Amino acid sequence: MTAQDNQMPARKISVFGREFKMPRSRGLRITIGIVLTICGILGFLPILGFWMVPLGLLVLSYEFALVRRHRRRFVVWWERRRRPD
């Protein structure tokens, strides 16, 4: 049995119905989330865009409970808003 057999399966992010695998390394996931968020704040510059902020927060929500809690509240609010009464 190798060390890879004991690892958790790769986490996946679902964005607009598409699934993307995230790196297995927790440090790399945190780094990617922080970089996306910081670069998204600079969205007025060419190449970078404000779309990077929510994507970075989504990546970070898998690592930090505070961000995850806000993401779940947003999802619940969004689903209630979309549901026709």
Coordinates of C-alpha atoms in Angstrom, one line a residue:
M1 CA 0.0 0.0 0.0
T2 CA 1.5 3.4 -1.0
A3 CA 1.1 6.8 0.6
Q4 CA -1.2 7.9 -2.2
D5 CA -3.7 5.1 -1.3
N6 CA -4.2 6.7 2.1
Q7 CA -4.9 10.2 0.9
M8 CA -8.3 11.8 0.6
P9 CA -9.8 12.0 -2.8
A10 CA -9.2 15.2 -4.7
R11 CA -11.7 17.9 -3.9
K12 CA -13.8 19.3 -6.7
I13 CA -15.3 22.8 -7.2
S14 CA -18.5 23.1 -9.2
V15 CA -18.8 26.4 -11.2
F16 CA -21.7 26.9 -13.5
G17 CA -22.3 23.2 -13.7
R18 CA -18.7 22.3 -14.5
E19 CA -16.5 20.5 -12.1
F20 CA -12.8 21.3 -11.5
K21 CA -10.4 19.3 -9.5
M22 CA -8.5 21.2 -6.8
P23 CA -4.9 20.4 -5.8
R24 CA -4.5 17.9 -3.0
S25 CA -2.1 20.2 -1.1
R26 CA -3.9 22.4 1.4
G27 CA -1.2 25.1 1.2
L28 CA -1.5 25.2 -2.6
R29 CA -5.3 25.5 -2.4
I30 CA -5.0 28.4 0.1
T31 CA -2.4 30.1 -2.0
I32 CA -4.5 29.8 -5.2
G33 CA -7.5 31.3 -3.3
I34 CA -5.6 34.2 -1.9
V35 CA -3.9 35.0 -5.3
L36 CA -7.3 34.9 -7.1
T37 CA -8.9 37.2 -4.6
I38 CA -6.0 39.7 -4.6
C39 CA -5.7 39.7 -8.4
G40 CA -9.5 40.1 -8.6
I41 CA -9.4 43.3 -6.5
L42 CA -7.1 44.6 -9.3
G43 CA -9.8 43.8 -11.9
F44 CA -9.7 47.2 -13.5
L45 CA -6.3 46.3 -15.0
P46 CA -6.0 44.4 -18.3
I47 CA -6.1 40.5 -18.1
L48 CA -7.3 40.5 -14.5
G49 CA -11.0 40.6 -13.8
F50 CA -13.4 41.0 -10.9
W51 CA -14.6 37.5 -11.6
M52 CA -11.5 36.3 -9.8
V53 CA -12.8 37.5 -6.4
P54 CA -15.8 35.1 -6.0
L55 CA -13.7 32.3 -7.5
G56 CA -10.9 32.9 -5.0
L57 CA -13.5 33.0 -2.1
L58 CA -15.0 29.8 -3.4
V59 CA -11.6 28.1 -3.3
L60 CA -11.0 29.5 0.2
S61 CA -14.4 28.3 1.4
Y62 CA -13.2 24.7 1.3
E63 CA -10.5 25.5 3.8
F64 CA -11.9 28.0 6.2
A65 CA -15.2 27.7 8.2
L66 CA -15.9 31.5 8.2
V67 CA -15.8 31.7 4.4
R68 CA -17.7 28.4 4.1
R69 CA -20.5 29.7 6.4
H70 CA -20.9 32.9 4.2
R71 CA -20.9 30.8 1.0
R72 CA -23.6 28.5 2.4
R73 CA -25.8 31.5 3.5
F74 CA -25.4 33.0 0.0
V75 CA -26.4 29.7 -1.6
V76 CA -29.5 29.4 0.6
W77 CA -30.5 33.0 -0.1
W78 CA -29.9 32.5 -3.8
E79 CA -32.0 29.3 -4.0
R80 CA -34.9 31.0 -2.0
R81 CA -34.8 33.9 -4.4
R82 CA -34.9 31.7 -7.5
R83 CA -37.7 29.5 -6.2
P84 CA -41.1 30.7 -7.5
D85 CA -43.7 30.9 -4.7

